[in-house]
Coordinates of C-alpha atoms and ligand atoms in Angstrom, one line a residue:
M1 CA -16.4 -37.8 -51.1
P2 CA -14.0 -40.4 -52.2
Q3 CA -15.3 -43.0 -49.2
W4 CA -19.3 -44.7 -49.4
S5 CA -20.2 -43.8 -45.6
G6 CA -22.1 -46.1 -43.6
Q7 CA -25.0 -43.4 -43.9
Y8 CA -25.2 -42.9 -47.2
K9 CA -25.6 -46.6 -47.6
K10 CA -28.2 -46.7 -45.2
R11 CA -29.9 -44.0 -46.7
A12 CA -29.2 -44.6 -50.2
W13 CA -31.1 -48.2 -49.2
E14 CA -33.8 -47.4 -47.2
A15 CA -34.6 -45.0 -50.1
S16 CA -34.2 -47.4 -53.1
T17 CA -37.2 -49.8 -51.0
R18 CA -39.4 -47.0 -49.9
P19 CA -42.3 -46.0 -52.2
V20 CA -42.7 -42.2 -54.0
R21 CA -45.8 -40.8 -51.8
R22 CA -47.3 -39.6 -55.4
G23 CA -50.6 -36.6 -54.8
R24 CA -49.7 -35.7 -51.3
L25 CA -51.0 -32.5 -51.3
T26 CA -48.6 -30.8 -48.7
S27 CA -49.3 -28.2 -46.3
L28 CA -46.4 -26.7 -48.5
A29 CA -48.7 -26.4 -51.9
A30 CA -51.5 -25.2 -49.5
N31 CA -49.0 -21.7 -49.1
V32 CA -47.8 -21.9 -52.8
S33 CA -50.3 -23.6 -55.2
M34 CA -52.6 -21.0 -56.6
A35 CA -55.6 -23.1 -58.5
G36 CA -54.1 -26.0 -60.0
P37 CA -53.1 -26.7 -63.6
R38 CA -53.1 -23.8 -65.7
G39 CA -54.9 -24.5 -68.9
L40 CA -52.5 -26.4 -72.0
R41 CA -53.2 -23.6 -74.2
H42 CA -50.6 -21.1 -75.1
S43 CA -48.4 -23.1 -72.3
H44 CA -44.9 -21.5 -72.6
M45 CA -41.6 -23.6 -70.4
K46 CA -38.0 -22.8 -71.3
L47 CA -34.5 -23.6 -69.7
K48 CA -31.5 -21.6 -69.7
F49 CA -28.1 -23.5 -68.2
W50 CA -25.7 -20.4 -66.2
G51 CA -23.8 -23.3 -65.2
T52 CA -23.8 -27.2 -65.7
R53 CA -19.8 -28.0 -64.0
G54 CA -20.1 -30.2 -61.5
S55 CA -18.1 -30.4 -57.8
I56 CA -16.1 -27.3 -58.6
P57 CA -15.5 -24.0 -60.2
S58 CA -13.4 -24.7 -63.8
P59 CA -13.3 -21.9 -66.1
G60 CA -9.7 -21.4 -68.0
P61 CA -9.4 -21.7 -71.9
D62 CA -10.2 -25.6 -71.7
T63 CA -13.6 -25.0 -70.7
V64 CA -15.2 -22.3 -72.4
R65 CA -17.7 -24.1 -74.7
H66 CA -19.3 -26.1 -72.3
G67 CA -19.2 -23.8 -69.5
G68 CA -17.0 -23.4 -65.7
N69 CA -20.3 -22.6 -63.4
T70 CA -21.6 -25.2 -60.9
P71 CA -25.2 -25.8 -62.0
C72 CA -28.0 -23.5 -61.9
V73 CA -30.6 -23.6 -64.5
E74 CA -32.7 -21.4 -65.4
V75 CA -36.6 -22.2 -65.7
R76 CA -39.4 -20.4 -66.8
C77 CA -42.9 -21.7 -66.7
D78 CA -44.8 -18.7 -69.3
G79 CA -44.5 -15.6 -66.1
T80 CA -43.4 -18.1 -63.6
L81 CA -39.5 -18.4 -62.7
L82 CA -37.8 -21.7 -61.3
I83 CA -34.0 -21.3 -60.6
F84 CA -33.2 -25.3 -59.8
D85 CA -30.0 -25.2 -58.1
A86 CA -27.9 -22.5 -56.3
G87 CA -24.8 -23.1 -57.6
T88 CA -22.1 -20.4 -59.2
G89 CA -23.8 -19.8 -62.3
L90 CA -26.5 -18.4 -60.0
R91 CA -23.9 -15.5 -59.7
V92 CA -24.6 -15.1 -63.6
L93 CA -28.5 -15.5 -64.0
G94 CA -28.4 -12.8 -60.7
N95 CA -26.7 -10.3 -62.4
H96 CA -28.9 -11.1 -65.1
L97 CA -32.2 -10.9 -63.6
L98 CA -31.0 -7.0 -62.3
R99 CA -31.0 -5.9 -65.8
A100 CA -34.0 -7.6 -66.8
S101 CA -36.1 -6.7 -64.2
R102 CA -35.6 -3.0 -64.6
G103 CA -36.0 -1.9 -60.7
Q104 CA -39.4 -3.5 -60.5
P105 CA -39.3 -6.8 -57.4
I106 CA -37.6 -10.1 -58.7
K107 CA -39.7 -13.6 -57.6
A108 CA -38.1 -16.4 -57.9
H109 CA -38.4 -20.1 -56.7
L110 CA -35.1 -21.5 -55.9
L111 CA -36.0 -25.3 -56.2
I112 CA -32.5 -27.3 -54.3
S113 CA -31.5 -30.6 -55.2
H114 CA -28.5 -31.2 -52.2
F115 CA -26.4 -28.9 -50.7
H116 CA -22.8 -29.8 -51.4
W117 CA -21.1 -26.7 -51.9
D118 CA -20.9 -26.6 -55.8
H119 CA -25.1 -26.8 -55.3
I120 CA -24.7 -23.4 -53.1
Q121 CA -21.7 -21.4 -53.3
G122 CA -23.5 -18.9 -55.5
F123 CA -25.8 -18.2 -53.2
P124 CA -24.2 -15.2 -51.6
F125 CA -23.8 -14.3 -54.6
F126 CA -27.1 -13.7 -55.4
V127 CA -27.3 -10.3 -56.2
P128 CA -31.1 -10.1 -55.6
A129 CA -31.8 -11.7 -52.5
Y130 CA -30.0 -8.2 -51.7
I131 CA -32.4 -6.1 -52.7
P132 CA -35.9 -5.3 -50.2
G133 CA -39.4 -6.3 -52.3
N134 CA -37.7 -9.1 -53.9
H135 CA -38.7 -12.0 -52.6
L136 CA -37.4 -15.6 -52.4
T137 CA -38.5 -18.9 -52.0
I138 CA -36.4 -21.7 -50.8
Y139 CA -37.4 -25.3 -51.6
G140 CA -35.1 -28.3 -50.6
S141 CA -34.9 -31.6 -47.9
E142 CA -33.4 -30.9 -44.6
G143 CA -30.2 -32.3 -43.5
I144 CA -30.0 -34.7 -40.9
T145 CA -29.0 -32.1 -38.2
Q146 CA -30.0 -28.7 -40.0
N147 CA -33.0 -27.1 -41.2
L148 CA -33.1 -25.8 -44.4
E149 CA -32.5 -21.9 -43.8
A150 CA -29.3 -23.5 -41.6
L151 CA -28.1 -25.6 -43.9
L152 CA -28.5 -22.6 -45.9
A153 CA -27.0 -19.8 -43.9
G154 CA -24.0 -22.0 -42.5
Q155 CA -21.4 -21.3 -46.0
M156 CA -22.3 -17.6 -44.9
A157 CA -20.8 -17.9 -41.0
A158 CA -18.5 -15.5 -40.1
D159 CA -15.6 -17.0 -40.2
Y160 CA -16.6 -17.8 -44.0
F161 CA -18.4 -14.5 -46.2
P162 CA -18.5 -11.4 -44.4
V163 CA -22.4 -11.0 -44.7
E164 CA -24.6 -13.3 -43.0
L165 CA -28.2 -15.0 -44.5
R166 CA -30.1 -12.6 -42.3
E167 CA -28.7 -9.3 -43.2
M168 CA -29.7 -10.1 -47.1
A169 CA -33.4 -7.8 -47.3
S170 CA -34.5 -10.1 -49.4
T171 CA -38.3 -12.1 -48.3
R172 CA -37.5 -15.4 -48.0
E173 CA -39.4 -18.3 -47.9
F174 CA -38.6 -21.9 -47.1
H175 CA -40.1 -24.9 -47.9
S176 CA -39.0 -28.6 -46.3
L177 CA -39.3 -31.0 -49.0
S178 CA -39.6 -34.8 -48.5
E179 CA -40.2 -37.7 -52.1
E180 CA -43.9 -35.6 -52.9
E181 CA -46.4 -34.1 -55.0
F182 CA -46.8 -29.9 -54.8
F183 CA -47.9 -26.7 -57.7
I184 CA -46.6 -23.4 -57.7
E185 CA -48.3 -20.7 -58.8
G186 CA -49.9 -23.9 -60.7
I187 CA -47.2 -25.3 -61.6
R188 CA -46.8 -29.5 -61.1
V189 CA -43.2 -29.9 -59.2
R190 CA -42.3 -33.6 -58.0
T191 CA -39.8 -34.8 -56.0
R192 CA -37.7 -38.0 -55.4
F193 CA -35.2 -38.9 -53.9
V194 CA -31.5 -40.0 -55.8
N195 CA -28.5 -42.0 -54.8
H196 CA -26.1 -39.5 -54.1
P197 CA -23.8 -39.1 -50.8
G198 CA -26.3 -37.3 -48.1
M199 CA -29.1 -38.3 -50.2
A200 CA -30.3 -35.7 -53.0
L201 CA -33.6 -34.7 -54.5
C202 CA -34.3 -34.8 -58.7
Y203 CA -37.7 -32.8 -59.9
R204 CA -39.9 -33.3 -62.4
V205 CA -41.7 -30.2 -63.8
D206 CA -45.5 -30.6 -66.0
H207 CA -46.5 -27.5 -67.5
G208 CA -49.0 -26.8 -70.2
G209 CA -48.4 -30.3 -71.4
R210 CA -44.7 -29.8 -71.5
S211 CA -42.3 -31.8 -68.9
F212 CA -38.6 -31.5 -67.8
C213 CA -37.0 -33.5 -65.2
Y214 CA -33.4 -32.4 -63.3
V215 CA -31.6 -34.8 -61.9
S216 CA -28.4 -33.3 -61.4
D217 CA -26.3 -36.0 -58.9
N218 CA -27.1 -39.5 -59.2
E219 CA -25.2 -43.0 -59.0
P220 CA -26.3 -45.7 -60.3
Q221 CA -27.5 -47.9 -57.5
Y222 CA -26.9 -51.2 -59.0
Y223 CA -23.2 -51.0 -59.3
L224 CA -22.8 -49.2 -55.5
I225 CA -24.7 -53.1 -53.8
R226 CA -22.6 -54.7 -56.7
H227 CA -19.6 -53.9 -55.0
S228 CA -20.6 -53.5 -51.7
E229 CA -21.4 -57.4 -52.4
D230 CA -18.8 -58.3 -54.8
N231 CA -15.9 -57.5 -52.4
G232 CA -14.5 -54.4 -54.9
A233 CA -15.4 -56.1 -58.2
I234 CA -17.3 -53.2 -59.3
S235 CA -14.8 -52.8 -62.7
K236 CA -15.1 -56.4 -64.0
R237 CA -18.7 -56.6 -63.7
L238 CA -19.2 -53.4 -64.8
M239 CA -17.2 -53.5 -68.0
M240 CA -18.6 -56.9 -69.2
D241 CA -22.1 -55.2 -68.2
I242 CA -21.5 -52.9 -71.1
A243 CA -19.9 -54.9 -73.3
G244 CA -23.1 -57.1 -73.1
G245 CA -25.2 -54.4 -74.5
R246 CA -26.6 -54.2 -70.6
L247 CA -26.3 -52.5 -68.1
G248 CA -28.5 -53.4 -64.4
L249 CA -30.4 -51.6 -62.4
S250 CA -31.8 -51.8 -58.9
N251 CA -35.1 -50.9 -57.3
M252 CA -33.9 -47.2 -56.9
D253 CA -32.6 -46.8 -60.4
D254 CA -36.5 -48.5 -62.4
G255 CA -38.3 -45.9 -59.7
L256 CA -36.5 -43.0 -61.2
V257 CA -37.4 -44.6 -65.1
S258 CA -41.0 -44.5 -63.4
F259 CA -40.2 -41.0 -62.1
I260 CA -39.3 -39.8 -66.0
R261 CA -40.9 -41.4 -67.9
D262 CA -41.8 -39.6 -71.3
V263 CA -40.5 -36.0 -70.2
D264 CA -39.8 -34.0 -73.0
V265 CA -36.4 -33.3 -71.5
L266 CA -34.3 -34.9 -69.0
I267 CA -30.9 -32.8 -67.5
H268 CA -28.8 -36.0 -65.3
D269 CA -26.1 -36.5 -64.2
C270 CA -22.8 -37.4 -66.7
Q271 CA -19.8 -36.6 -64.6
Y272 CA -17.7 -40.1 -65.2
T273 CA -16.9 -42.4 -68.2
P274 CA -17.2 -45.7 -67.3
E275 CA -13.2 -46.4 -66.9
E276 CA -13.4 -43.3 -64.6
Y277 CA -16.8 -44.7 -62.8
S278 CA -14.6 -47.8 -62.1
R279 CA -12.5 -46.2 -60.1
K280 CA -14.5 -43.6 -57.9
V281 CA -18.2 -45.8 -57.1
G282 CA -19.6 -44.2 -54.2
W283 CA -18.8 -40.6 -55.4
G284 CA -22.7 -40.2 -56.3
H285 CA -21.8 -39.7 -59.8
S286 CA -22.7 -41.8 -63.2
F287 CA -21.0 -42.9 -66.2
Y288 CA -22.3 -42.6 -69.7
H289 CA -24.0 -44.9 -70.1
F290 CA -26.3 -44.7 -67.5
P291 CA -28.5 -42.0 -68.5
V292 CA -28.5 -43.1 -71.3
E293 CA -30.1 -46.1 -70.1
V294 CA -32.8 -44.7 -68.0
A295 CA -33.6 -41.9 -70.6
L296 CA -34.2 -45.2 -73.2
Q297 CA -36.1 -46.8 -70.5
A298 CA -38.5 -44.0 -69.8
N299 CA -38.8 -42.6 -72.5
V300 CA -37.6 -39.6 -72.7
R301 CA -37.3 -36.9 -75.9
S302 CA -33.9 -35.5 -75.2
L303 CA -31.5 -35.8 -72.9
L304 CA -29.0 -33.1 -71.5
L305 CA -25.7 -34.7 -70.2
F306 CA -24.8 -32.2 -66.7
H307 CA -22.6 -31.6 -64.5
H308 CA -19.2 -32.0 -66.3
D309 CA -16.2 -33.6 -64.2
P310 CA -13.8 -30.2 -63.4
T311 CA -11.0 -32.0 -65.1
H312 CA -12.8 -32.7 -68.5
D313 CA -12.2 -29.9 -71.0
D314 CA -14.5 -29.9 -74.0
A315 CA -13.2 -32.3 -75.9
Q316 CA -13.6 -34.5 -73.5
V317 CA -17.1 -33.8 -72.9
D318 CA -17.7 -33.8 -76.9
R319 CA -16.3 -37.5 -76.7
I320 CA -18.6 -37.9 -74.1
V321 CA -21.4 -37.0 -75.6
E322 CA -20.2 -39.3 -78.9
S323 CA -20.2 -42.0 -76.7
C324 CA -24.0 -42.0 -75.7
R325 CA -24.8 -41.3 -79.3
E326 CA -22.8 -44.2 -80.5
V327 CA -24.7 -46.2 -77.4
V328 CA -27.9 -45.4 -79.4
R329 CA -27.5 -46.2 -82.4
A330 CA -26.2 -49.5 -81.3
R331 CA -29.7 -50.1 -80.0
S332 CA -31.5 -48.6 -83.0
R333 CA -32.7 -46.3 -80.8
S334 CA -33.8 -43.0 -81.3
L335 CA -33.0 -40.5 -78.2
E336 CA -31.5 -36.8 -78.1
C337 CA -28.0 -36.7 -76.6
R338 CA -26.9 -33.6 -75.9
A339 CA -24.3 -31.9 -73.1
A340 CA -25.3 -29.0 -71.4
S341 CA -23.5 -25.7 -71.7
E342 CA -23.4 -22.7 -70.4
G343 CA -25.6 -20.4 -72.0
M344 CA -27.5 -22.8 -73.8
E345 CA -31.3 -22.1 -74.3
M346 CA -34.2 -24.4 -75.0
D347 CA -38.2 -24.7 -75.6
V348 CA -39.2 -27.9 -73.3
Ligands
ZN1 ZN1 -22.7 -31.9 -57.2
ZN2 ZN1 -23.1 -33.5 -54.5

């Protein structure tokens, strides 16, 4: 998305000024909720990264450590399986689920941030979706012209793929989301729109006293607004802000800070260096100072840098991690900061 479309601008601005509707239990909650949050004792939340790359798969010897598959994160909350995004990493997760299930039915909740290719291309290759008896509940924000099912089915239309969505033999439910709160098998989930072409959802999960946020694709809105108002002068302003140790935040960015406050783990877009960003304003992604700033302001315990640029090799991703740690040190703060890497597992 090389240009910031008028539609993107309008929706970004509207979202920045729209209050988050918290506490609204929708009909969705009635459908998927059990008895509300579980007891706090003996609860576990575990993450595994199956895809961490942004934009397009980038396999090869230069991306072996951090991975080439596009976004897919498995989250286990006790016995419940949540999957964030259906990038090409979902194919590998699907094969793992088949082996682990030993023929037993698979039940999964797939929460999609948005429907750009890198977040859905694994779905046609998710083998559990083809097996009768498996149950998938799919969540996401509807498009401007298409409903949720149509958004997913489009990439499997006959011109693009040999099997259509309706031919998949699993049972599927679709739940359209806006900014809201709901429960999945007693697990508290909240959503918020973030700043990305066409908009994207981010998710917060709280369960058993543990919490994490998934913010896969997000551009700091402040710089987008300044770029527009200053007639393209973002580069100078950005560099001055960074040199001065301060980053501007818009209302929407402030809202994000509130949304993720005190989470144990934040997974956040970290696609660019500041220099790269200054040439890619409006493409919908963050330069590395932004997730660090947001994480520090929100009192996050651990930051996982995500959606690595396809042109960045492992060494470049490592340099970005080190740069983030330098920012944290310069602020005399403590924040665990790592790159999300394919295959990485962590207890929240
Ligand atoms: Zn993406
Ligand atoms: Zn995107």
